[in-house]
Amino acid sequence: MEDLTEMLKGTLEGCVLEIINAEETYGWAITRRLNDLGFTDVIDGTVYTILLRLERNKLVQVTKRPSEVGPPRKFYSLNDAGRAELATFWAKWQYVSSRIDRLKEGGR
Amino acid sequence: MEDLTEMLKGTLEGCVLEIINAEETYGWAITRRLNDLGFTDVIDGTVYTILLRLERNKLVQVTKRPSEVGPPRKFYSLNDAGRAELATFWAKWQYVSSRIDRLKEGGR
DNA sequence: ACCGGTATTCGGTGTTACCGTATACCGGTA
DNA sequence: TACCGGTATACGGTAACACCGAATACCGGT
């Protein structure tokens, strides 16, 4: 599936939040995870801008750790604000997706 | 539900396409339909820019008709290109939403 | 000494939803 | 007649977002 970019707006950040919530992880691994999930066209740069935003908005805790295979990695984990943000993201997602599905089914 | 704006990016146009597909209609009525669907914060101006975009991209046929209660209405209906666009929209939606749901369920 | 894979950063771009405002037409009311 | 509220379209500007390209950095193997 190609050119999903517009449809991912507003959801990609939530996805990254969920991935971090599942496990403390870092930028490059998050990109791979998204690719594996089916979002094959999501690129490093996109994820890093999201990560920077999350950090700026104080939704994550960041720990820099050396890597054995390259430059140091910045590991991200959610703080309380991040978990709250994730919860509202899922609430919005449920709301929006259920309503769009209803429209799709010719819903009134 | 408030502040859905970011999440609607990329989907709102598809919703408008679907509404027009169901029935030849006009801007103000489309806005009302979206509000009824649960997208209460979507405003006239937003819908008109989408309509203008659809027209510019030659996805709709436009017919101006007089109204009994106000200025003339611009009625929109889909042409072949519009129906094709709608089909790809739903395909993308199915793809994206299923994958996000999978992520939500702790999917691998 | 070089190269490929891993990893982060940053400046710039295009698309999008939203907002405010202006314009237009009609019916009712004072 | 003059005004106002509801219906309807149009438009310029803004902020947020995903994306792109290029630069930088570190390591292991050849």
mmCIF file of C-alpha atoms (C1' of nucleotides) in Angstrom:
data_model
loop_
_atom_site.group_PDB
_atom_site.id
_atom_site.type_symbol
_atom_site.label_atom_id
_atom_site.label_comp_id
_atom_site.label_asym_id
_atom_site.label_seq_id
_atom_site.Cartn_x
_atom_site.Cartn_y
_atom_site.Cartn_z
ATOM 1 C CA MET A 1 0.000 0.000 0.000
ATOM 2 C CA GLU A 2 1.485 3.284 -1.056
ATOM 3 C CA ASP A 3 1.068 6.977 -0.336
ATOM 4 C CA LEU A 4 -0.548 6.625 3.045
ATOM 5 C CA THR A 5 1.093 9.807 4.217
ATOM 6 C CA GLU A 6 -1.975 12.001 4.466
ATOM 7 C CA MET A 7 -4.003 9.354 6.217
ATOM 8 C CA LEU A 8 -1.280 8.824 8.806
ATOM 9 C CA LYS A 9 -1.366 12.442 9.888
ATOM 10 C CA GLY A 10 -2.494 12.624 13.456
ATOM 11 C CA THR A 11 -2.210 8.880 13.987
ATOM 12 C CA LEU A 12 1.480 8.261 13.503
ATOM 13 C CA GLU A 13 2.394 10.078 16.690
ATOM 14 C CA GLY A 14 -0.078 7.913 18.619
ATOM 15 C CA CYS A 15 1.405 4.783 17.084
ATOM 16 C CA VAL A 16 4.879 5.830 18.186
ATOM 17 C CA LEU A 17 3.524 6.492 21.663
ATOM 18 C CA GLU A 18 2.028 2.995 21.767
ATOM 19 C CA ILE A 19 5.261 1.382 20.589
ATOM 20 C CA ILE A 20 7.221 3.194 23.277
ATOM 21 C CA ASN A 21 4.601 2.252 25.845
ATOM 22 C CA ALA A 22 5.013 -1.426 25.025
ATOM 23 C CA GLU A 23 8.756 -1.294 25.529
ATOM 24 C CA GLU A 24 11.535 1.222 26.080
ATOM 25 C CA THR A 25 13.060 1.650 22.632
ATOM 26 C CA TYR A 26 14.873 4.013 20.275
ATOM 27 C CA GLY A 27 14.308 5.820 16.990
ATOM 28 C CA TRP A 28 15.671 3.420 14.483
ATOM 29 C CA ALA A 29 13.987 0.409 16.094
ATOM 30 C CA ILE A 30 10.683 2.288 16.154
ATOM 31 C CA THR A 31 10.991 2.929 12.427
ATOM 32 C CA ARG A 32 11.573 -0.775 11.831
ATOM 33 C CA ARG A 33 8.602 -1.659 14.010
ATOM 34 C CA LEU A 34 6.362 0.655 11.996
ATOM 35 C CA ASN A 35 7.666 -0.822 8.756
ATOM 36 C CA ASP A 36 6.937 -4.312 10.043
ATOM 37 C CA LEU A 37 3.439 -3.259 11.018
ATOM 38 C CA GLY A 38 2.725 -2.439 7.392
ATOM 39 C CA PHE A 39 3.668 1.203 7.262
ATOM 40 C CA THR A 40 6.493 0.391 4.921
ATOM 41 C CA ASP A 41 7.084 3.902 3.647
ATOM 42 C CA VAL A 42 7.643 5.546 7.018
ATOM 43 C CA ILE A 43 11.194 6.790 7.109
ATOM 44 C CA ASP A 44 13.711 7.530 9.863
ATOM 45 C CA GLY A 45 13.475 11.291 9.510
ATOM 46 C CA THR A 46 9.740 11.246 10.093
ATOM 47 C CA VAL A 47 10.076 9.227 13.279
ATOM 48 C CA TYR A 48 12.827 11.451 14.606
ATOM 49 C CA THR A 49 10.764 14.587 14.205
ATOM 50 C CA ILE A 50 7.955 12.881 16.123
ATOM 51 C CA LEU A 51 10.404 11.832 18.832
ATOM 52 C CA LEU A 52 11.738 15.364 19.067
ATOM 53 C CA ARG A 53 8.170 16.621 19.406
ATOM 54 C CA LEU A 54 7.377 14.115 22.134
ATOM 55 C CA GLU A 55 10.479 15.163 23.994
ATOM 56 C CA ARG A 56 9.688 18.853 23.580
ATOM 57 C CA ASN A 57 6.154 18.231 24.870
ATOM 58 C CA LYS A 58 7.562 16.354 27.860
ATOM 59 C CA LEU A 59 5.723 13.119 27.165
ATOM 60 C CA VAL A 60 8.791 10.885 27.287
ATOM 61 C CA GLN A 61 11.829 10.196 29.360
ATOM 62 C CA VAL A 62 15.061 9.940 27.377
ATOM 63 C CA THR A 63 18.147 7.932 28.240
ATOM 64 C CA LYS A 64 21.245 7.835 26.079
ATOM 65 C CA ARG A 65 23.066 4.523 26.068
ATOM 66 C CA PRO A 66 26.057 3.313 24.083
ATOM 67 C CA SER A 67 25.494 0.746 21.376
ATOM 68 C CA GLU A 68 27.774 -2.078 20.348
ATOM 69 C CA VAL A 69 27.010 -1.683 16.674
ATOM 70 C CA GLY A 70 26.989 2.056 16.054
ATOM 71 C CA PRO A 71 26.599 5.472 17.637
ATOM 72 C CA PRO A 72 24.816 5.827 21.006
ATOM 73 C CA ARG A 73 21.093 5.240 21.060
ATOM 74 C CA LYS A 74 18.502 7.485 22.640
ATOM 75 C CA PHE A 75 16.052 5.255 24.469
ATOM 76 C CA TYR A 76 12.543 6.555 25.054
ATOM 77 C CA SER A 77 9.977 5.603 27.669
ATOM 78 C CA LEU A 78 6.637 7.194 28.529
ATOM 79 C CA ASN A 79 6.139 9.286 31.631
ATOM 80 C CA ASP A 80 2.733 9.908 33.231
ATOM 81 C CA ALA A 81 1.900 12.693 30.790
ATOM 82 C CA GLY A 82 2.812 10.382 27.916
ATOM 83 C CA ARG A 83 0.570 7.624 29.181
ATOM 84 C CA ALA A 84 -2.288 10.112 29.570
ATOM 85 C CA GLU A 85 -1.687 11.343 26.018
ATOM 86 C CA LEU A 86 -1.718 7.775 24.751
ATOM 87 C CA ALA A 87 -5.041 7.127 26.472
ATOM 88 C CA THR A 88 -6.662 10.159 24.852
ATOM 89 C CA PHE A 89 -5.179 9.127 21.522
ATOM 90 C CA TRP A 90 -6.891 5.751 21.696
ATOM 91 C CA ALA A 91 -10.139 7.354 22.804
ATOM 92 C CA LYS A 92 -10.042 9.675 19.806
ATOM 93 C CA TRP A 93 -9.102 6.837 17.510
ATOM 94 C CA GLN A 94 -12.019 4.734 18.667
ATOM 95 C CA TYR A 95 -14.371 7.671 18.250
ATOM 96 C CA VAL A 96 -13.181 8.634 14.778
ATOM 97 C CA SER A 97 -12.729 5.150 13.352
ATOM 98 C CA SER A 98 -16.124 3.927 14.529
ATOM 99 C CA ARG A 99 -17.812 6.913 12.940
ATOM 100 C CA ILE A 100 -15.977 6.532 9.659
ATOM 101 C CA ASP A 101 -16.845 2.849 9.583
ATOM 102 C CA ARG A 102 -20.458 3.792 10.150
ATOM 103 C CA LEU A 103 -20.304 6.196 7.207
ATOM 104 C CA LYS A 104 -18.746 3.467 5.108
ATOM 105 C CA GLU A 105 -21.622 1.116 5.865
ATOM 106 C CA GLY A 106 -24.020 3.717 4.548
ATOM 107 C CA GLY A 107 -24.743 4.717 8.118
ATOM 108 C CA ARG A 108 -27.142 7.447 9.068
ATOM 109 C CA MET B 1 -15.183 14.582 21.510
ATOM 110 C CA GLU B 2 -13.017 17.593 20.869
ATOM 111 C CA ASP B 3 -9.920 18.513 18.895
ATOM 112 C CA LEU B 4 -10.116 15.746 16.349
ATOM 113 C CA THR B 5 -8.621 17.998 13.726
ATOM 114 C CA GLU B 6 -5.253 16.337 13.320
ATOM 115 C CA MET B 7 -6.753 12.873 13.179
ATOM 116 C CA LEU B 8 -9.194 13.929 10.489
ATOM 117 C CA LYS B 9 -6.452 15.034 8.155
ATOM 118 C CA GLY B 10 -6.447 12.748 5.201
ATOM 119 C CA THR B 11 -9.808 11.198 6.042
ATOM 120 C CA LEU B 12 -12.135 14.156 5.887
ATOM 121 C CA GLU B 13 -11.822 14.453 2.126
ATOM 122 C CA GLY B 14 -12.743 10.785 1.770
ATOM 123 C CA CYS B 15 -15.758 11.276 3.999
ATOM 124 C CA VAL B 16 -16.942 14.145 1.842
ATOM 125 C CA LEU B 17 -16.442 11.992 -1.240
ATOM 126 C CA GLU B 18 -18.575 9.256 0.323
ATOM 127 C CA ILE B 19 -21.328 11.700 1.281
ATOM 128 C CA ILE B 20 -21.436 13.053 -2.252
ATOM 129 C CA ASN B 21 -21.416 9.536 -3.625
ATOM 130 C CA ALA B 22 -24.491 8.635 -1.597
ATOM 131 C CA GLU B 23 -26.437 11.589 -2.919
ATOM 132 C CA GLU B 24 -25.930 14.726 -4.995
ATOM 133 C CA THR B 25 -25.616 17.466 -2.398
ATOM 134 C CA TYR B 26 -24.108 20.849 -1.564
ATOM 135 C CA GLY B 27 -21.620 22.408 0.839
ATOM 136 C CA TRP B 28 -23.774 23.468 3.684
ATOM 137 C CA ALA B 29 -25.722 20.186 3.743
ATOM 138 C CA ILE B 30 -22.456 18.235 3.721
ATOM 139 C CA THR B 31 -21.274 20.171 6.756
ATOM 140 C CA ARG B 32 -24.513 19.317 8.561
ATOM 141 C CA ARG B 33 -24.154 15.667 7.616
ATOM 142 C CA LEU B 34 -20.625 15.555 9.040
ATOM 143 C CA ASN B 35 -21.792 17.239 12.229
ATOM 144 C CA ASP B 36 -24.589 14.682 12.574
ATOM 145 C CA LEU B 37 -22.100 11.876 12.055
ATOM 146 C CA GLY B 38 -20.260 13.020 15.180
ATOM 147 C CA PHE B 39 -17.727 15.378 13.673
ATOM 148 C CA THR B 40 -19.352 18.273 15.470
ATOM 149 C CA ASP B 41 -16.471 20.699 15.141
ATOM 150 C CA VAL B 42 -16.168 20.561 11.375
ATOM 151 C CA ILE B 43 -17.045 23.974 10.032
ATOM 152 C CA ASP B 44 -18.361 25.318 6.714
ATOM 153 C CA GLY B 45 -15.055 26.833 5.688
ATOM 154 C CA THR B 46 -13.263 23.523 5.988
ATOM 155 C CA VAL B 47 -15.785 21.743 3.804
ATOM 156 C CA TYR B 48 -15.664 24.460 1.171
ATOM 157 C CA THR B 49 -11.927 24.207 0.823
ATOM 158 C CA ILE B 50 -12.290 20.454 0.378
ATOM 159 C CA LEU B 51 -14.996 20.986 -2.216
ATOM 160 C CA LEU B 52 -12.817 23.480 -4.046
ATOM 161 C CA ARG B 53 -9.996 20.934 -4.024
ATOM 162 C CA LEU B 54 -12.250 18.187 -5.360
ATOM 163 C CA GLU B 55 -13.384 20.491 -8.125
ATOM 164 C CA ARG B 56 -9.832 21.528 -8.970
ATOM 165 C CA ASN B 57 -8.796 17.861 -9.102
ATOM 166 C CA LYS B 58 -11.724 17.111 -11.417
ATOM 167 C CA LEU B 59 -13.309 14.500 -9.175
ATOM 168 C CA VAL B 60 -16.754 16.055 -9.117
ATOM 169 C CA GLN B 61 -19.368 17.494 -11.385
ATOM 170 C CA VAL B 62 -20.816 20.793 -10.227
ATOM 171 C CA THR B 63 -24.275 22.167 -10.930
ATOM 172 C CA LYS B 64 -25.488 25.503 -9.646
ATOM 173 C CA ARG B 65 -29.177 25.646 -8.779
ATOM 174 C CA PRO B 66 -31.308 28.376 -7.226
ATOM 175 C CA SER B 67 -32.545 27.888 -3.691
ATOM 176 C CA GLU B 68 -35.825 28.997 -2.165
ATOM 177 C CA VAL B 69 -34.277 29.972 1.120
ATOM 178 C CA GLY B 70 -31.036 31.731 0.214
ATOM 179 C CA PRO B 71 -28.362 32.181 -2.398
ATOM 180 C CA PRO B 72 -27.904 29.563 -5.130
ATOM 181 C CA ARG B 73 -26.477 26.199 -4.110
ATOM 182 C CA LYS B 74 -23.599 24.411 -5.805
ATOM 183 C CA PHE B 75 -24.583 20.763 -6.079
ATOM 184 C CA TYR B 76 -21.814 18.199 -6.309
ATOM 185 C CA SER B 77 -21.821 14.680 -7.716
ATOM 186 C CA LEU B 78 -18.974 12.259 -8.372
ATOM 187 C CA ASN B 79 -17.658 11.537 -11.835
ATOM 188 C CA ASP B 80 -15.723 8.385 -12.747
ATOM 189 C CA ALA B 81 -12.455 9.781 -11.412
ATOM 190 C CA GLY B 82 -14.210 10.667 -8.158
ATOM 191 C CA ARG B 83 -15.611 7.177 -7.764
ATOM 192 C CA ALA B 84 -12.161 5.705 -8.405
ATOM 193 C CA GLU B 85 -10.670 8.065 -5.822
ATOM 194 C CA LEU B 86 -13.333 7.026 -3.322
ATOM 195 C CA ALA B 87 -12.530 3.360 -3.887
ATOM 196 C CA THR B 88 -8.837 3.898 -3.219
ATOM 197 C CA PHE B 89 -9.723 5.949 -0.168
ATOM 198 C CA TRP B 90 -11.661 3.057 1.334
ATOM 199 C CA ALA B 91 -8.900 0.622 0.462
ATOM 200 C CA LYS B 92 -6.367 2.817 2.232
ATOM 201 C CA TRP B 93 -8.698 3.267 5.167
ATOM 202 C CA GLN B 94 -9.169 -0.450 5.567
ATOM 203 C CA TYR B 95 -5.427 -1.005 5.366
ATOM 204 C CA VAL B 96 -4.492 1.702 7.839
ATOM 205 C CA SER B 97 -7.285 1.160 10.334
ATOM 206 C CA SER B 98 -6.788 -2.590 10.510
ATOM 207 C CA ARG B 99 -3.089 -2.138 11.180
ATOM 208 C CA ILE B 100 -3.639 0.475 13.848
ATOM 209 C CA ASP B 101 -6.215 -1.746 15.519
ATOM 210 C CA ARG B 102 -3.678 -4.548 15.473
ATOM 211 C CA LEU B 103 -1.120 -2.309 17.144
ATOM 212 C CA LYS B 104 -3.726 -1.354 19.722
ATOM 213 C CA GLU B 105 -4.357 -4.982 20.585
ATOM 214 C CA GLY B 106 -0.665 -5.394 21.311
ATOM 215 C CA GLY B 107 -0.251 -6.894 17.869
ATOM 216 C CA ARG B 108 3.060 -8.133 16.595
ATOM 217 C "C1'" DA C 1 42.088 2.957 4.317
ATOM 218 C "C1'" DC C 2 37.646 2.091 2.734
ATOM 219 C "C1'" DC C 3 32.769 0.713 2.793
ATOM 220 C "C1'" DG C 4 28.250 -0.716 4.402
ATOM 221 C "C1'" DG C 5 25.094 -0.902 8.120
ATOM 222 C "C1'" DT C 6 23.407 1.325 12.219
ATOM 223 C "C1'" DA C 7 21.793 5.721 14.251
ATOM 224 C "C1'" DT C 8 20.730 10.700 15.033
ATOM 225 C "C1'" DT C 9 19.942 15.502 13.570
ATOM 226 C "C1'" DC C 10 18.268 19.422 10.965
ATOM 227 C "C1'" DG C 11 16.428 22.623 7.387
ATOM 228 C "C1'" DG C 12 13.054 22.857 4.000
ATOM 229 C "C1'" DT C 13 8.622 21.456 1.426
ATOM 230 C "C1'" DG C 14 3.759 20.417 0.423
ATOM 231 C "C1'" DT C 15 -0.635 19.166 2.119
ATOM 232 C "C1'" DT C 16 -4.152 19.710 5.159
ATOM 233 C "C1'" DA C 17 -7.812 21.315 8.565
ATOM 234 C "C1'" DC C 18 -9.034 25.418 10.687
ATOM 235 C "C1'" DC C 19 -10.134 30.298 11.492
ATOM 236 C "C1'" DG C 20 -11.930 34.825 10.538
ATOM 237 C "C1'" DT C 21 -14.035 37.638 7.489
ATOM 238 C "C1'" DA C 22 -16.599 39.143 3.520
ATOM 239 C "C1'" DT C 23 -20.301 38.591 0.402
ATOM 240 C "C1'" DA C 24 -24.926 37.233 -1.078
ATOM 241 C "C1'" DC C 25 -29.927 36.067 -0.886
ATOM 242 C "C1'" DC C 26 -34.222 35.363 1.465
ATOM 243 C "C1'" DG C 27 -38.073 35.768 4.944
ATOM 244 C "C1'" DG C 28 -39.976 37.868 8.825
ATOM 245 C "C1'" DT C 29 -40.748 41.826 11.821
ATOM 246 C "C1'" DA C 30 -41.108 46.440 13.581
ATOM 247 C "C1'" DT D 1 -38.742 50.922 4.573
ATOM 248 C "C1'" DA D 2 -35.093 49.229 7.424
ATOM 249 C "C1'" DC D 3 -33.269 45.746 10.003
ATOM 250 C "C1'" DC D 4 -31.976 41.070 11.440
ATOM 251 C "C1'" DG D 5 -31.271 36.087 11.505
ATOM 252 C "C1'" DG D 6 -30.677 31.976 8.887
ATOM 253 C "C1'" DT D 7 -28.887 29.888 4.739
ATOM 254 C "C1'" DA D 8 -24.927 29.558 1.535
ATOM 255 C "C1'" DT D 9 -20.443 30.403 -0.835
ATOM 256 C "C1'" DA D 10 -15.707 32.291 -1.142
ATOM 257 C "C1'" DC D 11 -11.053 33.477 0.273
ATOM 258 C "C1'" DG D 12 -6.620 34.698 2.627
ATOM 259 C "C1'" DG D 13 -3.841 33.376 6.361
ATOM 260 C "C1'" DT D 14 -2.136 30.078 10.089
ATOM 261 C "C1'" DA D 15 -0.390 25.948 12.483
ATOM 262 C "C1'" DA D 16 0.456 21.181 12.494
ATOM 263 C "C1'" DC D 17 2.044 17.360 10.365
ATOM 264 C "C1'" DA D 18 4.480 13.726 7.412
ATOM 265 C "C1'" DC D 19 8.078 13.679 4.289
ATOM 266 C "C1'" DC D 20 12.517 14.501 2.006
ATOM 267 C "C1'" DG D 21 17.443 15.239 1.514
ATOM 268 C "C1'" DA D 22 21.721 15.878 3.301
ATOM 269 C "C1'" DA D 23 25.024 15.837 6.935
ATOM 270 C "C1'" DT D 24 27.185 13.673 10.767
ATOM 271 C "C1'" DA D 25 28.685 9.861 13.713
ATOM 272 C "C1'" DC D 26 30.239 5.165 15.136
ATOM 273 C "C1'" DC D 27 31.398 0.414 14.368
ATOM 274 C "C1'" DG D 28 32.895 -4.010 12.078
ATOM 275 C "C1'" DG D 29 34.754 -6.304 8.273
ATOM 276 C "C1'" DT D 30 37.580 -6.460 4.042
#
